[in-house]
Coordinates of C-alpha atoms in Angstrom, one line a residue:
X80 CA -0.2 -0.4 0.0
X81 CA 1.7 3.1 -1.3
X82 CA 1.4 6.8 0.9
X83 CA -1.5 7.7 -1.1
X84 CA -3.6 4.7 -0.8
X85 CA -2.5 5.0 3.4
X86 CA -4.0 8.4 3.5
X87 CA -7.4 7.8 1.8
X88 CA -7.6 5.2 3.9
X89 CA -7.1 7.6 6.8
X90 CA -9.3 9.8 6.1
X91 CA -12.0 7.5 5.6
X92 CA -11.6 6.2 8.8
X93 CA -11.8 8.9 10.6
X94 CA -15.0 10.0 8.6
X95 CA -16.2 6.4 9.5
X96 CA -15.8 7.2 13.0
X97 CA -17.1 10.8 13.1
X98 CA -20.1 9.7 11.9
X99 CA -20.7 6.7 14.0
X100 CA -19.8 9.0 16.9
X101 CA -22.2 11.5 16.0
X102 CA -24.8 8.9 15.2
X103 CA -23.9 7.7 18.8
X104 CA -24.5 11.2 20.4
X105 CA -27.5 11.9 18.8
X106 CA -29.7 8.8 19.9
X107 CA -28.5 9.0 23.6
X108 CA -29.1 12.8 23.7
X109 CA -32.5 12.6 21.8
X110 CA -33.7 9.1 21.0
X111 CA -32.6 6.9 23.9
X112 CA -35.2 8.1 26.8
X113 CA -38.2 7.5 23.8
X114 CA -37.0 3.9 23.1
X115 CA -35.7 2.9 26.7
X116 CA -39.5 1.4 27.0
X117 CA -38.9 -1.2 24.0
X118 CA -35.2 -1.3 24.6
X119 CA -36.2 -3.0 28.0
X120 CA -38.7 -4.9 26.9
X121 CA -36.9 -6.4 24.5
X122 CA -33.6 -7.1 26.6
X123 CA -36.2 -9.0 29.6
X124 CA -37.5 -10.9 26.8
X125 CA -34.3 -12.1 25.6
X126 CA -33.3 -12.9 29.1
X127 CA -36.6 -14.6 29.5
X128 CA -36.1 -17.4 26.8
X129 CA -34.5 -20.0 28.4
X130 CA -37.0 -20.7 30.9
X131 CA -39.7 -19.8 28.7
X132 CA -38.6 -22.5 26.7
X133 CA -37.8 -25.2 29.2
X134 CA -41.4 -25.3 30.4
X135 CA -43.1 -25.3 27.2
X136 CA -41.4 -28.1 26.5
X137 CA -42.4 -30.1 30.2
X138 CA -45.6 -29.0 30.3
X139 CA -49.0 -28.4 27.9
X140 CA -49.0 -24.9 28.3
X141 CA -49.0 -22.4 25.3
X142 CA -46.0 -20.1 24.9
X143 CA -48.3 -17.2 24.9
X144 CA -49.6 -18.1 28.9
X145 CA -45.9 -18.9 30.1
X146 CA -44.8 -15.4 28.7
X147 CA -47.2 -13.4 30.3
X148 CA -46.8 -15.5 33.1
X149 CA -43.1 -15.2 33.5
X150 CA -43.0 -11.3 32.6
X151 CA -45.6 -10.4 35.2
X152 CA -44.2 -12.8 37.9
X153 CA -40.5 -11.0 36.9
X154 CA -42.1 -7.5 36.9
X155 CA -43.4 -7.9 40.7
X156 CA -40.6 -8.8 41.8
X157 CA -38.3 -6.2 40.6
X158 CA -40.9 -3.2 41.1
X159 CA -41.3 -5.1 44.8
X160 CA -38.2 -5.0 45.8
X161 CA -37.5 -1.4 43.8
X162 CA -40.3 -0.5 45.9
X163 CA -39.2 -1.3 49.1
X164 CA -35.8 -0.2 48.2
X165 CA -36.6 3.4 47.6
X166 CA -39.0 3.7 50.6
X167 CA -36.5 2.6 53.1
X168 CA -33.5 4.8 51.1
X169 CA -36.0 7.8 51.2
X170 CA -36.7 7.8 55.1
X171 CA -32.8 7.4 55.5
X172 CA -32.0 10.0 52.9
X173 CA -34.3 12.4 54.4
X174 CA -32.7 12.4 58.1
X175 CA -29.2 12.0 56.5
X176 CA -29.6 14.9 54.9
X177 CA -31.0 16.8 58.0
X178 CA -27.8 15.5 59.5
X179 CA -25.3 17.4 56.8
X180 CA -27.4 20.4 57.2
X181 CA -26.4 20.4 61.3
X182 CA -22.7 19.7 60.4
X183 CA -22.2 22.3 57.6
X184 CA -23.8 24.7 59.8
X185 CA -20.9 23.8 62.2
X186 CA -18.2 24.6 59.4
X187 CA -17.1 27.8 61.3
X188 CA -15.9 26.3 64.2
X189 CA -14.1 23.8 62.5
X190 CA -12.2 26.8 60.5
X191 CA -11.2 27.4 63.6
X192 CA -9.9 24.4 64.7
X193 CA -8.3 24.1 61.6
X194 CA -6.1 26.6 62.0
X195 CA -5.2 26.3 65.9
X196 CA -4.3 23.4 65.1
X197 CA -2.0 24.2 61.6
X198 CA -0.5 27.2 63.2
X199 CA 0.3 24.8 66.6
X200 CA 2.5 22.7 64.3
X201 CA 4.4 25.7 62.2
X202 CA 6.7 26.1 65.3
X203 CA 9.3 24.3 63.1
X204 CA 9.6 27.0 60.6
X205 CA 12.2 30.1 60.9
X206 CA 10.2 32.8 62.4
X207 CA 9.7 34.7 59.1
X208 CA 8.3 32.4 57.4
X209 CA 5.9 31.1 60.0
X210 CA 5.1 34.8 60.8
X211 CA 4.2 35.1 56.9
X212 CA 2.2 32.0 57.0
X213 CA 0.2 32.5 59.8
X214 CA -0.8 35.6 58.8
X215 CA -2.0 34.8 55.1
X216 CA -3.9 31.7 56.9
X217 CA -5.3 34.2 59.2
X218 CA -6.6 36.2 56.3
X219 CA -8.0 33.3 54.2
X220 CA -9.9 31.8 57.7
X221 CA -11.6 35.4 58.3
X222 CA -12.8 35.1 55.0
X223 CA -14.3 32.1 55.1
X224 CA -15.6 32.8 58.5
X225 CA -17.3 36.3 57.4
X226 CA -19.1 34.5 54.7
X227 CA -20.1 30.4 57.0
X228 CA -21.0 33.3 59.5
X229 CA -24.4 33.7 58.8
X230 CA -24.5 29.6 58.5
X231 CA -25.9 27.2 56.2
X232 CA -26.9 29.2 52.9
X233 CA -30.7 27.3 52.2
X234 CA -30.5 28.8 48.7
X235 CA -27.9 25.5 48.1
X236 CA -30.9 23.6 48.1
X237 CA -32.8 25.0 45.2
X238 CA -31.1 23.0 42.4
X239 CA -32.0 19.9 44.3
X240 CA -35.3 20.7 45.5
X241 CA -35.8 21.9 41.9
X242 CA -34.4 18.4 40.5
X243 CA -36.7 16.5 42.8
X244 CA -39.9 18.6 41.6
X245 CA -39.3 17.6 37.9
X246 CA -38.9 14.0 38.7
X247 CA -42.2 14.0 40.7
X248 CA -43.7 15.8 37.6
X249 CA -42.4 12.9 35.4
X250 CA -44.2 10.2 37.5
X251 CA -47.4 9.8 35.2
X252 CA -45.2 9.3 32.3
X253 CA -42.9 6.5 34.0
X254 CA -45.9 5.0 34.8
X255 CA -47.0 5.4 31.7
X256 CA -43.8 4.1 30.1
X257 CA -43.7 1.2 33.0
X258 CA -47.1 -0.6 31.6
X259 CA -45.8 0.1 27.8
X260 CA -42.5 -2.3 28.7
X261 CA -44.7 -4.7 30.4
X262 CA -47.4 -5.2 27.7
X263 CA -44.4 -5.0 25.1
X264 CA -42.1 -7.3 26.7
X265 CA -44.8 -9.7 26.9
X266 CA -45.6 -9.3 23.1
X267 CA -41.8 -9.9 22.3
X268 CA -41.8 -12.8 24.7
X269 CA -44.4 -15.0 23.4
X270 CA -43.0 -14.6 19.6
X271 CA -39.0 -13.3 20.1
X272 CA -37.8 -15.4 17.4
X273 CA -40.3 -13.4 15.1
X274 CA -38.8 -9.9 16.4
X275 CA -35.2 -11.5 16.1
X276 CA -36.0 -11.8 12.4
X277 CA -37.3 -8.5 11.6
X278 CA -34.4 -7.1 13.1
X279 CA -31.9 -8.5 11.8
X280 CA -34.0 -8.3 7.7
X281 CA -32.9 -4.8 8.3
X282 CA -29.3 -5.2 7.6
X283 CA -26.8 -6.8 5.2
X284 CA -25.7 -10.6 5.5
X285 CA -22.3 -9.0 6.6
X286 CA -23.6 -6.7 9.1
X287 CA -25.9 -9.7 10.5
X288 CA -23.2 -12.1 11.1
X289 CA -21.3 -8.8 13.6
X290 CA -24.7 -8.6 15.3
X291 CA -25.2 -12.4 16.0
X292 CA -20.7 -12.6 17.3
X293 CA -21.3 -9.1 18.5
X294 CA -24.3 -10.4 20.6
X295 CA -22.3 -13.5 21.7
X296 CA -19.2 -12.1 22.6
X297 CA -21.0 -8.9 24.4
X298 CA -23.7 -10.4 26.7
X299 CA -21.7 -13.2 28.4
X300 CA -18.6 -10.6 28.6
X301 CA -21.0 -7.7 30.3
X302 CA -23.2 -10.2 32.1
X303 CA -20.0 -11.6 34.2
X304 CA -18.5 -7.6 34.8
X305 CA -22.4 -6.9 36.0
X306 CA -22.2 -10.0 38.0
X307 CA -18.8 -9.0 39.7
X308 CA -19.6 -5.7 40.3
X309 CA -22.7 -6.3 41.8
X310 CA -20.9 -8.8 44.3
X311 CA -18.5 -6.1 44.9
X312 CA -21.2 -3.6 45.6
X313 CA -22.6 -6.2 48.2
X314 CA -19.7 -7.2 49.6
X315 CA -18.6 -3.4 50.4
X316 CA -21.7 -2.2 51.6
X317 CA -21.6 -5.1 54.0
X318 CA -18.1 -4.3 55.5
X319 CA -19.1 -0.9 55.7
X320 CA -22.3 -1.6 57.5
X321 CA -20.2 -4.7 59.8
X322 CA -17.5 -2.2 60.3
X323 CA -19.9 1.1 61.7
X324 CA -21.9 -1.2 63.7
X325 CA -18.9 -2.3 65.7
X326 CA -18.3 1.4 66.2
X327 CA -20.8 2.0 67.7
X328 CA -20.8 -0.9 69.8
X329 CA -17.6 0.4 71.1
X330 CA -18.8 3.7 71.6
X331 CA -16.4 5.4 69.2
X332 CA -19.4 6.0 66.6
X333 CA -22.3 8.0 67.8
X334 CA -24.0 8.8 64.9
X335 CA -26.8 7.1 62.7
X336 CA -27.9 5.9 59.1
X337 CA -25.3 3.7 58.5
X338 CA -27.3 2.1 55.8
X339 CA -27.7 5.3 53.8
X340 CA -24.3 6.1 54.5
X341 CA -22.7 2.5 53.5
X342 CA -24.5 2.2 50.3
X343 CA -23.7 5.9 49.3
X344 CA -20.5 5.0 49.3
X345 CA -20.3 1.3 48.0
X346 CA -21.6 3.0 44.6
X347 CA -19.4 5.3 45.2
X348 CA -16.8 2.8 45.2
X349 CA -17.2 1.4 41.9
X350 CA -17.4 4.6 40.1
X351 CA -14.3 4.1 37.7
X352 CA -11.2 5.9 39.4
X353 CA -12.7 6.8 41.9
X354 CA -13.1 4.4 45.7
X355 CA -14.4 4.0 49.0
X356 CA -11.1 6.3 50.0
X357 CA -13.1 9.5 48.2
X358 CA -15.8 9.2 51.1
X359 CA -13.9 7.6 54.0
X360 CA -10.4 9.5 53.9
X361 CA -12.0 13.0 54.0
X362 CA -14.0 11.6 57.2
X363 CA -10.9 10.5 58.8
X364 CA -9.1 13.2 58.5
X365 CA -12.1 15.7 58.9
X366 CA -12.4 13.5 62.5
X367 CA -8.6 13.7 63.3
X368 CA -8.7 17.8 63.3
X369 CA -12.1 17.6 65.0
X370 CA -10.6 15.4 68.1
X371 CA -12.0 12.2 67.3
X372 CA -9.0 10.4 67.6
X373 CA -10.6 6.8 68.0
X374 CA -13.1 7.4 65.5
X375 CA -10.9 8.7 63.0
X376 CA -8.4 5.3 63.7
X377 CA -11.7 3.3 63.7
X378 CA -12.2 4.3 59.8
X379 CA -8.7 4.6 58.7
X380 CA -8.8 0.6 59.7
X381 CA -12.0 0.0 58.2
X382 CA -10.9 1.8 55.5
X383 CA -7.4 -0.7 54.8
X384 CA -9.6 -3.6 55.4
X385 CA -11.9 -3.1 52.5
X386 CA -9.3 -2.0 50.4
X387 CA -7.6 -5.5 51.1
X388 CA -10.1 -7.6 50.6
X389 CA -10.9 -5.5 47.8
X390 CA -7.6 -6.5 46.1
X391 CA -8.0 -10.0 46.7
X392 CA -11.4 -10.5 45.5
X393 CA -11.8 -7.5 42.7
X394 CA -9.0 -9.9 40.3
X395 CA -11.1 -13.0 40.9
X396 CA -13.9 -11.1 39.8
X397 CA -13.4 -9.1 36.8
X398 CA -11.5 -10.2 34.1
X399 CA -8.3 -7.9 33.7
X400 CA -9.0 -7.9 29.8
X401 CA -12.4 -6.4 30.4
X402 CA -10.6 -3.2 31.4
X403 CA -9.7 0.2 30.4
X404 CA -6.8 2.9 30.6
X405 CA -6.9 4.7 33.8
X406 CA -6.7 8.2 31.4
X407 CA -8.7 7.0 28.9
X408 CA -12.4 5.9 32.1
X409 CA -11.2 10.2 33.4
X410 CA -11.4 10.9 29.9
X411 CA -14.5 8.9 28.9
X412 CA -16.4 9.7 32.3
X413 CA -15.5 13.5 32.1
X414 CA -17.6 13.8 28.5
X415 CA -19.8 11.7 29.3
X416 CA -20.8 13.8 32.0
X417 CA -21.0 17.0 30.4
X418 CA -22.8 15.2 27.5
X419 CA -25.5 12.7 29.0
X420 CA -25.1 13.9 33.2
X421 CA -24.4 11.8 35.8
X422 CA -25.8 8.7 33.6
X423 CA -22.4 9.6 31.2
X424 CA -20.1 8.7 33.7
X425 CA -21.1 5.0 33.7
X426 CA -22.3 5.0 30.0
X427 CA -18.7 6.1 28.2
X428 CA -16.6 3.8 30.4
X429 CA -19.1 1.2 29.5
X430 CA -19.2 1.9 25.6
X431 CA -15.6 1.7 25.6
X432 CA -15.3 -1.7 27.0
X433 CA -17.8 -2.9 24.2
X434 CA -15.6 -1.1 22.0
X435 CA -12.5 -2.6 23.2
X436 CA -14.0 -6.1 23.3
X437 CA -15.5 -5.6 19.7
X438 CA -12.0 -4.7 18.2
X439 CA -10.3 -7.2 19.8
X440 CA -12.4 -9.9 18.5
X441 CA -12.0 -8.6 15.1
X442 CA -16.2 -7.5 14.8
X443 CA -14.7 -3.7 14.4
X444 CA -11.2 -2.2 13.6
X445 CA -11.0 1.1 15.6
X446 CA -8.0 0.7 17.1
X447 CA -5.2 -0.7 15.1
X448 CA -2.4 -3.0 16.8
X449 CA 0.5 -2.1 16.7
X450 CA 3.7 -4.2 14.9
X451 CA 6.2 -5.6 17.5
X452 CA 9.3 -3.8 16.9
X453 CA 11.4 -6.2 15.0
X454 CA 14.8 -6.3 16.9
X455 CA 17.5 -4.5 13.9
X456 CA 19.9 -7.6 12.7
X457 CA 23.3 -6.8 14.0
X458 CA 25.8 -4.8 11.5
X459 CA 28.3 -7.2 10.6
X460 CA 31.7 -6.1 11.2
X461 CA 34.7 -7.3 8.8
X462 CA 37.6 -8.3 11.1
X463 CA 40.8 -6.3 10.8
X464 CA 43.2 -8.5 10.2
X465 CA 46.9 -7.2 10.5
X466 CA 49.1 -8.5 7.5

């Protein structure tokens, strides 16, 4: 391939990738919510095919009756668990927010304690440097105290409250979407083979082959990854609940809201790049500066135990081949959050994992493997012989 052909191929590849990214952006931004009920229905229908086929083989029941029963049974279980979970989280979260507001109102006294603590540990510096640092810190602390003197600014709650109101306004449309999803799922489950044929008939034979290969590759891989991280969330949640209850029994931790705190921290723990240290380390430092030495030590010990257990179990649960470089994860999280909001933090990294898997299997060709540098043959050195 000459230089001109390589340039043409490069330009075509760039245009193709840009086109795919534009289509993906517009679909996720404007069409994903519209098609979400049917995407969920198709996903559930595909997941129920094995039990439906098994029951139809073992019993004389018709496929339609079995499909409707399994769909309704599954939806009832899922909605029941979600309702119980949301109610429990709502009760805990309401008290937890009030607790945070009280803690935020105590910021001025904490800032004063922090200034005193830092000033008492600057004696090792030369007098001139110490006085300059102390003066600079006093000015900054006075500014913070003046801003925080009026207490917590409740106007800061305006945005979250507006978010709650917007969520409440969407409840009727959410109910309609759930009903449509359930009805569509019943039909799709009963006649999944026809749905599959219709979808595949939209593509050419070569593309159909790639779609089938992609499904066989991605569904098991992403299912294993979701199961693995689900197990990690449960383990981290259990460790946090157990650790905080133990600290409470010992009289070290006097607060409450253990379940909601453990749940929030466990969810943050699976966010790429972040971890339990994002919550536990600042909390421990705050307790240390506030004079709660025992609680700070307890939190650090709990953090160390969680980290060690995570390092042991994660390699066994999550395949290293599914990972992407940290810098790519950070970029994907930031771009995803800017384009799609909070869900983008998860959507784009997962999309990168899918692209990586498909590229490694040769289904798509976005990233080209670099040829290993072959060692240059050693130059022959003519022996110089003395005549």
